[in-house]
PDB file of C-alpha atoms in Angstrom:
ATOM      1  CA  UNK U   1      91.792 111.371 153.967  1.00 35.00           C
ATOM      2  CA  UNK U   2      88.472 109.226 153.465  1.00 38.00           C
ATOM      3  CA  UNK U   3      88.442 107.847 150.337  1.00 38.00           C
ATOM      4  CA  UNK U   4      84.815 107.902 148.503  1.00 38.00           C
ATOM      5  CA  UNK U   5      85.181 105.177 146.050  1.00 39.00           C
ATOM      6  CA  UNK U   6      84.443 106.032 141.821  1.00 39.00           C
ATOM      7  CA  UNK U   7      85.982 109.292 142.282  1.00 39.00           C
ATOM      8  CA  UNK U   8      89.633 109.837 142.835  1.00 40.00           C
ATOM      9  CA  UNK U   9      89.996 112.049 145.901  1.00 38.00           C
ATOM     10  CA  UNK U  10      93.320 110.027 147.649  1.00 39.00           C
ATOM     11  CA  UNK U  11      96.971 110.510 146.599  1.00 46.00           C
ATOM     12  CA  UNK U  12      95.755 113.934 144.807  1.00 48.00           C
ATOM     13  CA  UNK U  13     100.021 114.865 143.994  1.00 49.00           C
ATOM     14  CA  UNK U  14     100.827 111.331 142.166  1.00 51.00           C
ATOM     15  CA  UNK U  15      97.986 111.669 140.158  1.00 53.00           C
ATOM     16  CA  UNK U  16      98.119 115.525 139.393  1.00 52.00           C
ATOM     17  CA  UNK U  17     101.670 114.718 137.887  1.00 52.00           C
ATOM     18  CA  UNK U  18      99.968 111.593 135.952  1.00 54.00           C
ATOM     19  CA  UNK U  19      97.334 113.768 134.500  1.00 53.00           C
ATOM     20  CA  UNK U  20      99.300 116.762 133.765  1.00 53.00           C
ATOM     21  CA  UNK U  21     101.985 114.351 131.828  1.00 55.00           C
ATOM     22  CA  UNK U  22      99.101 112.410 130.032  1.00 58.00           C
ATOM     23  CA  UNK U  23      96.997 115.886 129.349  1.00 56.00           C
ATOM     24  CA  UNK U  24     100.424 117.633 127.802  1.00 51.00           C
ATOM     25  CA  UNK U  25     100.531 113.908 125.593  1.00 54.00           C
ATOM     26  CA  UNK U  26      96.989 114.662 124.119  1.00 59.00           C
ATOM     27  CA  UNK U  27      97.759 118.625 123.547  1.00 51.00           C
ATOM     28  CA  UNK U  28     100.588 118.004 122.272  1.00 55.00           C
ATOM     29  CA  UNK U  29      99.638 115.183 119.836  1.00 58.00           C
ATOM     30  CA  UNK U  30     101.708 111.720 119.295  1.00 56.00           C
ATOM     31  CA  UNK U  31     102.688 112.498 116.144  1.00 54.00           C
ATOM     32  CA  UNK U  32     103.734 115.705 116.944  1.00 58.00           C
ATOM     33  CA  UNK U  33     106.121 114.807 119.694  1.00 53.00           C
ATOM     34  CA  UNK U  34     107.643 112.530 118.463  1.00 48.00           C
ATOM     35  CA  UNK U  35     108.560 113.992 115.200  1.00 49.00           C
ATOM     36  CA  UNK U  36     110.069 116.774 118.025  1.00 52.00           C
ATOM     37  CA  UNK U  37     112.023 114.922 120.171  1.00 50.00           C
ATOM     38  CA  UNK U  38     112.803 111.381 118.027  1.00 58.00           C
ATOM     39  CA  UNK U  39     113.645 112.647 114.614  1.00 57.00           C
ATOM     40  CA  UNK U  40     114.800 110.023 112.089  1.00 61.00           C
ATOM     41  CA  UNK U  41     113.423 107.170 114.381  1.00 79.00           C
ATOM     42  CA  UNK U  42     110.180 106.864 112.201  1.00 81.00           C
ATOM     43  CA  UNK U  43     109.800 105.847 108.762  1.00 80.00           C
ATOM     44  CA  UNK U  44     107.746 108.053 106.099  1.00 84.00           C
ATOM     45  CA  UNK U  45     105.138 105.262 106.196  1.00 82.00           C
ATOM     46  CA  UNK U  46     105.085 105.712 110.016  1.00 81.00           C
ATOM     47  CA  UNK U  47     104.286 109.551 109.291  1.00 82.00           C
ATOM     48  CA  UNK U  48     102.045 108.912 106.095  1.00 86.00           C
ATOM     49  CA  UNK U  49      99.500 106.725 108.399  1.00 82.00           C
ATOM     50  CA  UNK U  50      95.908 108.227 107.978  1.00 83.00           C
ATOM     51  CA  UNK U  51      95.753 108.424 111.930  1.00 79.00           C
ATOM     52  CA  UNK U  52      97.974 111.511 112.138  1.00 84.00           C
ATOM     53  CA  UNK U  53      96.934 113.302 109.334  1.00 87.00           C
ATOM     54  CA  UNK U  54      95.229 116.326 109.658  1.00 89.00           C
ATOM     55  CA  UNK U  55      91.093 116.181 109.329  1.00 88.00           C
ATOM     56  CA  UNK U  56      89.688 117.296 106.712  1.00 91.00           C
ATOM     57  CA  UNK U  57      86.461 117.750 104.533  1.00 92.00           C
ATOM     58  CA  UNK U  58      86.417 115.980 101.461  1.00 92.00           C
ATOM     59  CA  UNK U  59      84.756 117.216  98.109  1.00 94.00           C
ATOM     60  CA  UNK U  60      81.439 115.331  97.706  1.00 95.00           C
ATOM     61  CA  UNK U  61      81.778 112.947  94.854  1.00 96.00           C
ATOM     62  CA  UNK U  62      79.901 113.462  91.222  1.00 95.00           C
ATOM     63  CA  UNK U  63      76.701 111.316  91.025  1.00 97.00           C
ATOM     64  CA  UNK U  64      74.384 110.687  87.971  1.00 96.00           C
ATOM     65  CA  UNK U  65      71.132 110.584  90.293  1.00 95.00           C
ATOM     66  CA  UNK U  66      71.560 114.337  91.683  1.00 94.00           C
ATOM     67  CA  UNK U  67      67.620 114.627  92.262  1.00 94.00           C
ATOM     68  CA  UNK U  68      67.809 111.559  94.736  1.00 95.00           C
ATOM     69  CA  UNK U  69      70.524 113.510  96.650  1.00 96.00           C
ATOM     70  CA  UNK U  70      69.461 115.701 100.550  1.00 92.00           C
ATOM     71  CA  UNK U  71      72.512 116.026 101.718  1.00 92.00           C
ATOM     72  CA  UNK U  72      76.527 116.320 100.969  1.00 93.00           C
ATOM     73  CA  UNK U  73      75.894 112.573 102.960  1.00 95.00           C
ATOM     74  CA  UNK U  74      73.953 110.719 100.242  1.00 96.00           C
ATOM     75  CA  UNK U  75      76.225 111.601  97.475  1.00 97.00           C
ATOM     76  CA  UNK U  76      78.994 109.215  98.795  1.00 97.00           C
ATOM     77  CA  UNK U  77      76.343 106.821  99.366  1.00 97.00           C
ATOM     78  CA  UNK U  78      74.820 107.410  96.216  1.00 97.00           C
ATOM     79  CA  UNK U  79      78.191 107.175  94.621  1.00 97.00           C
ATOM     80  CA  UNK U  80      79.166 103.940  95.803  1.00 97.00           C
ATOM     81  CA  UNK U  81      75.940 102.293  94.887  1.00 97.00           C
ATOM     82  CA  UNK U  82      76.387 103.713  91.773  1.00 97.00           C
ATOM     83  CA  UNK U  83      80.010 102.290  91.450  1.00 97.00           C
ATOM     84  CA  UNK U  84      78.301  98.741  92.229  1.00 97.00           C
ATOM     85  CA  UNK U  85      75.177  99.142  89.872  1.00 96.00           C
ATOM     86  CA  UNK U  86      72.764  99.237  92.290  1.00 97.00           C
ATOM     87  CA  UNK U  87      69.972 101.401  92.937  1.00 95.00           C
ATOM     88  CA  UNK U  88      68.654 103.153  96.032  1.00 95.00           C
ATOM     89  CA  UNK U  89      65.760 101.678  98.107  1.00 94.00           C
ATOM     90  CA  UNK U  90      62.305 103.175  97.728  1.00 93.00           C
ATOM     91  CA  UNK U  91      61.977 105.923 100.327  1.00 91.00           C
ATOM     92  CA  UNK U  92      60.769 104.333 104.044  1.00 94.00           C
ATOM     93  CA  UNK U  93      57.336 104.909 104.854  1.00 96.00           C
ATOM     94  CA  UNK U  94      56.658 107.530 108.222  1.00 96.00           C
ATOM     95  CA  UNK U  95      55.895 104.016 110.675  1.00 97.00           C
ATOM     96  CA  UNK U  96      59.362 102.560 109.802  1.00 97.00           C
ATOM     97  CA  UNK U  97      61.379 105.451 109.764  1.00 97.00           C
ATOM     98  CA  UNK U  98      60.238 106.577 113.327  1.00 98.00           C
ATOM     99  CA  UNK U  99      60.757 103.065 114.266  1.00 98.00           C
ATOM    100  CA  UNK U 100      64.454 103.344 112.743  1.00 97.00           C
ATOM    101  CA  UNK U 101      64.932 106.656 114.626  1.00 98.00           C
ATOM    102  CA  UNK U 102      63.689 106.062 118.202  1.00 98.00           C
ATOM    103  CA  UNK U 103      65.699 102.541 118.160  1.00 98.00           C
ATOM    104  CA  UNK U 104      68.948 104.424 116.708  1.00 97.00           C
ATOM    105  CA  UNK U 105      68.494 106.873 119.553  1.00 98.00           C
ATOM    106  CA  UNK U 106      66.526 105.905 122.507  1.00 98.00           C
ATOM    107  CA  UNK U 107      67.160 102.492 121.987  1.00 97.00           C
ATOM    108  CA  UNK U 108      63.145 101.997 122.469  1.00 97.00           C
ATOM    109  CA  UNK U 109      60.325 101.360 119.516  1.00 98.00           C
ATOM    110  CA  UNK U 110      57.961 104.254 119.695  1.00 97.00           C
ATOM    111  CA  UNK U 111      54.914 104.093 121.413  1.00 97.00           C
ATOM    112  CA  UNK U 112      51.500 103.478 119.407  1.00 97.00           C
ATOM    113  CA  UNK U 113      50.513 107.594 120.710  1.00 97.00           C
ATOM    114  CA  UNK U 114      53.744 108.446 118.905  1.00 97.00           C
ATOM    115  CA  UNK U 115      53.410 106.837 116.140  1.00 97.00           C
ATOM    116  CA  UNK U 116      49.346 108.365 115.812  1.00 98.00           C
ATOM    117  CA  UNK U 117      50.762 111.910 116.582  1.00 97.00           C
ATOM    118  CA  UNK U 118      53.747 111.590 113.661  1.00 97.00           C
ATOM    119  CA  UNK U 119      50.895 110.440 111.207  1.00 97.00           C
ATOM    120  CA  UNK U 120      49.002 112.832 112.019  1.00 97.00           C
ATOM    121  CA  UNK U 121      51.488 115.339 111.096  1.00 97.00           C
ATOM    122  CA  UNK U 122      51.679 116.341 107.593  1.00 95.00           C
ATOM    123  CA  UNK U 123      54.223 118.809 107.856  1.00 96.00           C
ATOM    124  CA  UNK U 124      57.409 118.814 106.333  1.00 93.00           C
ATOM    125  CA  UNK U 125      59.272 119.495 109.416  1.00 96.00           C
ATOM    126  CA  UNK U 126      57.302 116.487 110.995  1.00 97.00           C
ATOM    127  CA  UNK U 127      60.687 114.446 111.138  1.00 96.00           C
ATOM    128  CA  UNK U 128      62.553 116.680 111.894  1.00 96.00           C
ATOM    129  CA  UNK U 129      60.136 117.192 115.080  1.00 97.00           C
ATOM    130  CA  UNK U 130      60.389 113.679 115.839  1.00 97.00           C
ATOM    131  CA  UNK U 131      64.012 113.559 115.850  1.00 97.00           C
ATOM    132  CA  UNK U 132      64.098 116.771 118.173  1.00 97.00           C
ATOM    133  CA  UNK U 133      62.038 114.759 120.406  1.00 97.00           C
ATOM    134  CA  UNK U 134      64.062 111.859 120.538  1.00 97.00           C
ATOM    135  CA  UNK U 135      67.310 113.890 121.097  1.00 97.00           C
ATOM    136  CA  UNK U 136      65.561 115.709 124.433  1.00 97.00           C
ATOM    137  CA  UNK U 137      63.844 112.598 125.899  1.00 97.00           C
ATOM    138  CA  UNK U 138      65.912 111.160 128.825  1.00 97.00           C
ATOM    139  CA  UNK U 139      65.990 107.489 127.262  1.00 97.00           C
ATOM    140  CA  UNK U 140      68.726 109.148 124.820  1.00 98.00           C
ATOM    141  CA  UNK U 141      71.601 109.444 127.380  1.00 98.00           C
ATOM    142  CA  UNK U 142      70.431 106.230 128.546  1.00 97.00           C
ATOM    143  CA  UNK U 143      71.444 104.468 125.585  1.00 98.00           C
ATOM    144  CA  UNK U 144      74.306 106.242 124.371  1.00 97.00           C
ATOM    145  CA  UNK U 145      76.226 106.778 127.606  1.00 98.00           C
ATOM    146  CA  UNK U 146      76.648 103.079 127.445  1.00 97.00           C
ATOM    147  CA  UNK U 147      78.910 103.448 124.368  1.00 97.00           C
ATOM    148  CA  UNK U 148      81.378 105.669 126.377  1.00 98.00           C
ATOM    149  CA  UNK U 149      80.660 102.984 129.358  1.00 98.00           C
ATOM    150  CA  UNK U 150      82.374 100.523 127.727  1.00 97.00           C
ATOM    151  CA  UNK U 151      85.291 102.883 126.888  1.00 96.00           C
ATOM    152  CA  UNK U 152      85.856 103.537 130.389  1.00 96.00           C
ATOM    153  CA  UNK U 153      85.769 100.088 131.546  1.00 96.00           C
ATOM    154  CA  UNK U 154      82.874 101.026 133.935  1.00 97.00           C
ATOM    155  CA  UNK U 155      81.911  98.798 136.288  1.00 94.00           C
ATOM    156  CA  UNK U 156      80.251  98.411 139.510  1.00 95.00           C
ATOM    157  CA  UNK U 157      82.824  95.844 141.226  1.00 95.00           C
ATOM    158  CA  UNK U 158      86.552  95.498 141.925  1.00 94.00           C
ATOM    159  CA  UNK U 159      86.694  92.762 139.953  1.00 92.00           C
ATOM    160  CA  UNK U 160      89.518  89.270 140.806  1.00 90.00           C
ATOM    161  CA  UNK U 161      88.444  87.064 143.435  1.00 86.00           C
ATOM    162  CA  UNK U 162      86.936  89.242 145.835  1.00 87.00           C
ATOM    163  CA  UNK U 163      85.456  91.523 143.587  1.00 92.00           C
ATOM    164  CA  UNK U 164      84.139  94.307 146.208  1.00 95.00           C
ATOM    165  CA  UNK U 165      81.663  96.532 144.853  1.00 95.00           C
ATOM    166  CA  UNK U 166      82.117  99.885 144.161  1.00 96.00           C
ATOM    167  CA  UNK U 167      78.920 101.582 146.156  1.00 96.00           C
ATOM    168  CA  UNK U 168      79.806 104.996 144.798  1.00 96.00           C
ATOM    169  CA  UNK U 169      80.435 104.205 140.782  1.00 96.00           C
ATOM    170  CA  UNK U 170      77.151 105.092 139.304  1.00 97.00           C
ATOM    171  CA  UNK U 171      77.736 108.844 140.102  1.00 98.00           C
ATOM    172  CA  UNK U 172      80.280 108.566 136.927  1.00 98.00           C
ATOM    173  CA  UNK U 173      77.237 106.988 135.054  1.00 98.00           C
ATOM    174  CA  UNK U 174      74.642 109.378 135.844  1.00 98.00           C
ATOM    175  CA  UNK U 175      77.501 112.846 134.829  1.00 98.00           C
ATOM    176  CA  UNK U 176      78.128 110.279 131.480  1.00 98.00           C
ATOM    177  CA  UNK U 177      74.033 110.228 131.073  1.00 98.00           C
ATOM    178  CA  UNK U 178      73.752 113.697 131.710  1.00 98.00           C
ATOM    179  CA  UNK U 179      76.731 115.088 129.823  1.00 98.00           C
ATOM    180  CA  UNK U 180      75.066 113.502 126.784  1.00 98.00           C
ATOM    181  CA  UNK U 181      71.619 114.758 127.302  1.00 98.00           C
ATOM    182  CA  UNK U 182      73.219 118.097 128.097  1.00 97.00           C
ATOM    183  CA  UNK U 183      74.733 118.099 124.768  1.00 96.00           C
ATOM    184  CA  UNK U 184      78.179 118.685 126.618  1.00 97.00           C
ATOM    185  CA  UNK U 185      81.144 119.687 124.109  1.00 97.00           C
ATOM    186  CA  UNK U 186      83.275 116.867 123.594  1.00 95.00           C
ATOM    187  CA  UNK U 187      86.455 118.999 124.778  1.00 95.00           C
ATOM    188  CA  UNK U 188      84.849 120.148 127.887  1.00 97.00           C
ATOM    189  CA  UNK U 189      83.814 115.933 128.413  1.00 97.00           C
ATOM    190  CA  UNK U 190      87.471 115.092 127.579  1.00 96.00           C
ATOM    191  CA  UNK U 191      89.177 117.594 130.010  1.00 96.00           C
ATOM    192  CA  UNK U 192      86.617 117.134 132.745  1.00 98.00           C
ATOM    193  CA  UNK U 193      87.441 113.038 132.925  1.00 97.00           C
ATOM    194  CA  UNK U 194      91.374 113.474 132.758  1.00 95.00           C
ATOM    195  CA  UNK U 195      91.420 116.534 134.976  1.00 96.00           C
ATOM    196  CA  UNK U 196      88.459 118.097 135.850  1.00 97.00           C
ATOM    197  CA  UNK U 197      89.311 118.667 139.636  1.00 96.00           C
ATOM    198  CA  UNK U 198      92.171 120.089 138.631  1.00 96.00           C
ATOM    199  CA  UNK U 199      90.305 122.866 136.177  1.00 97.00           C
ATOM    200  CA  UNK U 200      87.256 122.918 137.556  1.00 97.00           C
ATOM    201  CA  UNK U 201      88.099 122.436 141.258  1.00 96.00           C
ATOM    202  CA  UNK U 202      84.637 123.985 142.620  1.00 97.00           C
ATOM    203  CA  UNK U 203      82.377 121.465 140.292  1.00 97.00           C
ATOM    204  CA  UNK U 204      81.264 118.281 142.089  1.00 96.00           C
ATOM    205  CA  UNK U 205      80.821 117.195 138.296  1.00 96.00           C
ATOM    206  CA  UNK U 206      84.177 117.770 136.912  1.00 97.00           C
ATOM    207  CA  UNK U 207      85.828 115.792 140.101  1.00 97.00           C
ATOM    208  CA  UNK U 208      83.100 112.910 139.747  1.00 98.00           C
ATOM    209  CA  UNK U 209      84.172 113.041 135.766  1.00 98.00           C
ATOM    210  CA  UNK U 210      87.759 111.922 137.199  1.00 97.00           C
ATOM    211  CA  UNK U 211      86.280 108.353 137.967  1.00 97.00           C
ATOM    212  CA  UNK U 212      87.620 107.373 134.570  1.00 97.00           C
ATOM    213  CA  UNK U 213      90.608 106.377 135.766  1.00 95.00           C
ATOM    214  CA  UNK U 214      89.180 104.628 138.512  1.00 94.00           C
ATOM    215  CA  UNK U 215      87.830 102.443 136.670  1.00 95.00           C
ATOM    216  CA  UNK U 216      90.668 100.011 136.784  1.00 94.00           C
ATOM    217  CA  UNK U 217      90.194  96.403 137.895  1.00 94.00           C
ATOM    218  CA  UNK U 218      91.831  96.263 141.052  1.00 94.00           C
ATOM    219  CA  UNK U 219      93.322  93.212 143.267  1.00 92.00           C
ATOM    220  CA  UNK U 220      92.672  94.961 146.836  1.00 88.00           C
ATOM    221  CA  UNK U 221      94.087  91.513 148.494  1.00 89.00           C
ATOM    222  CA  UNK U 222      96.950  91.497 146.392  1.00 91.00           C
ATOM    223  CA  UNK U 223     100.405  90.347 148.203  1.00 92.00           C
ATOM    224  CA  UNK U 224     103.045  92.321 146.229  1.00 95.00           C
ATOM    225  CA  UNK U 225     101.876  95.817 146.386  1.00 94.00           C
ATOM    226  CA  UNK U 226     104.476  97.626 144.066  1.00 95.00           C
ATOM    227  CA  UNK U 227     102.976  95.457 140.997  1.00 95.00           C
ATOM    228  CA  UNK U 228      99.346  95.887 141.820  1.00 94.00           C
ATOM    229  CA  UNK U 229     100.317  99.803 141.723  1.00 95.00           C
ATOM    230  CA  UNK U 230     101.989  99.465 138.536  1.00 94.00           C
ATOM    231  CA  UNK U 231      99.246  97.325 136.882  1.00 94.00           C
ATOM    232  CA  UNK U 232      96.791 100.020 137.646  1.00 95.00           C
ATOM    233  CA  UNK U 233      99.145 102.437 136.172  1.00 94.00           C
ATOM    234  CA  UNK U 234      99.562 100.563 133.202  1.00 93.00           C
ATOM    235  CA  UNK U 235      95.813 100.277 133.143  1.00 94.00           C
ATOM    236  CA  UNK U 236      94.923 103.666 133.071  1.00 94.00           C
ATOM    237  CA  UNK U 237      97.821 104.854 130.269  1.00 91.00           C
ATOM    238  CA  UNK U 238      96.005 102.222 127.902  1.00 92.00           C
ATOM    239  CA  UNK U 239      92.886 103.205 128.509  1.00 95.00           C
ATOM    240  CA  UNK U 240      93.419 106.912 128.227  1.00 93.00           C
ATOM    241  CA  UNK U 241      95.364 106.422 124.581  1.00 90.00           C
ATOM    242  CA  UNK U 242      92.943 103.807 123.158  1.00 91.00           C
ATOM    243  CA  UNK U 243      90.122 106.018 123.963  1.00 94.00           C
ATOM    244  CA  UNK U 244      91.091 109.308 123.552  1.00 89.00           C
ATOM    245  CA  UNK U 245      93.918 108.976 120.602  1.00 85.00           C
ATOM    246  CA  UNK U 246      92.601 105.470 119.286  1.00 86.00           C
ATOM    247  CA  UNK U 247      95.767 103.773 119.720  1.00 86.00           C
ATOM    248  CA  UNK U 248      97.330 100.891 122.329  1.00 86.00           C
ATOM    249  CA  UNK U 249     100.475 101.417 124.166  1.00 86.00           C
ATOM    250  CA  UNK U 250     100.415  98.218 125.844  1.00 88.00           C
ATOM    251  CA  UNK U 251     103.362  97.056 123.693  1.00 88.00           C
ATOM    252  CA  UNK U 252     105.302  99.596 124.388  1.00 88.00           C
ATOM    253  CA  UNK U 253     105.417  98.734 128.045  1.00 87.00           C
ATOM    254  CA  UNK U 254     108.312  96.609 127.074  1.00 89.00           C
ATOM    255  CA  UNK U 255     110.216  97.600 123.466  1.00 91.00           C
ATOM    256  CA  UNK U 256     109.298 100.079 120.579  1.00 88.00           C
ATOM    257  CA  UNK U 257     105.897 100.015 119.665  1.00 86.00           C
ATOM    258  CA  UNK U 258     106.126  97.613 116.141  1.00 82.00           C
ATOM    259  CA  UNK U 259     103.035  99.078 114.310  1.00 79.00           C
ATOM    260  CA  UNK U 260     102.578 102.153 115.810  1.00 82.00           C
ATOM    261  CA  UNK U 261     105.099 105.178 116.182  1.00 84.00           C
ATOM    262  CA  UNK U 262     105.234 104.741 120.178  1.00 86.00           C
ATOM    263  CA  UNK U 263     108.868 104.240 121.563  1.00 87.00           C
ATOM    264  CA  UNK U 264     109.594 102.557 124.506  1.00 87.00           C
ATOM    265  CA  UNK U 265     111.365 105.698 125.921  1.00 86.00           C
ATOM    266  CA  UNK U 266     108.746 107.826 125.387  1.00 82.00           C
TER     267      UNK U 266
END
């Protein structure tokens, strides 16, 4: 079976059973399981750790400036200047707070027609505007997909010493780019990378999504085999629970995980 490098179309029943066991891991929920099948072997502290805990909204705090307050956002940043004694800034003028937006999300100052056009617009919804903008230009996927990038230790080469490169890799960059600018859900992102030719068999982008595990540095001239195969193995179960539960299992390769609840069984 030819084997298109960046997108995992070789040794399809290994990795179906790898993906099914790691998707039932992040269904399921660490906490959860555990508590299940290892009862007793954590300690309330273990359980108590904000990690696990169920998310929820918090009540916005009580302020004394109320009028300064636009959203249920500023009144925890109101509050904690408040708790230091500090006042708020004056409000930005319209040049610096386009500047602050188009670097947050384009990653680019705005050009001197944009900057004209957003003066010229007296509006109230004028930011907002702006902001739309920003969020549907291309440049936005640009710069954020390379947040995730790093996540996925993406990269265009095998890295060790003979560090081939990887000619078909930047087909996982572009479906990152354009799952952002698509405004893709974040479950549908999650499931497409850790099984999407599995679900979505019939979508070239859901089996490109899969390159994140292939992502792995990889010795091709290595002499023993069996441990290059386990390395990538070990490889892709950190990087799946780092990213996607925000929590490293490396340690648990060898004994019982001693800050997290991870057991070396499990």
């Amino acid at each position: 079976m030819k084997e298109v490098r960046g997108i995992s179309f070789v040794r399809q029943n290994r990795r179906k059973r790898l993906l099914l066991s790691l998707g039932a891991v992040l269904l399921t929920g660490i906490a959860q399981a555990a508590s299940e099948s290892r009862e007793g072997q954590f300690t309330a502290a273990a359980r108590a750790h904000w990690a696990f805990q169920k998310v929820t909204r918090p009540p916005p705090p009580v302020v004394r400036n109320s009028s300064w307050v636009r959203n249920s956002i500023d009144t925890f940043i109101l509050a904690k200047l408040e708790s230091k004694k500090l006042e708020p800034n004056e409000p930005a003028d319209k040049v610096t707070l386009l500047r602050r937006a188009s670097l947050d999300l384009i990653g680019l100052p705005p050009t001197p027609e944009e900057v004209a056009a957003f003066l010229a617009d007296e509006s109230t919804k004028a930011f907002e505007k702006a902001v739309d903008g920003l969020l549907s230009s291309p440049r936005y996927g640009e710069r954020w997909a390379r947040h995730w990038l790093d996540l996925a230790r993406y990269a265009e080469s095998e890295g060790f010493k003979s560090d081939e490169t990887r000619p078909q890799a930047w087909r996982y960059r572009d479906y990152v780019i354009k799952s952002f600018n698509q405004d893709k859900p974040y479950d549908r992102f999650i499931r497409e990378q850790i099984a999407g030719d599995e679900l979505w068999p019939d979508d070239p982008d859901a089996k490109i999504a899969t390159a994140f595990n292939r992502h792995y540095p990889d010795e091709s001239n290595a002499r023993n085999l069996m441990q290059r195969r386990q390395e990538i193995l070990n490889d892709i179960t950190d990087t799946v629970g780092a990213v996607f539960t925000g929590l490293t299992y490396a340690c648990a390769r060898c004994h019982d995980h001693k800050y997290d609840p991870i057991l070396h069984e499990d």
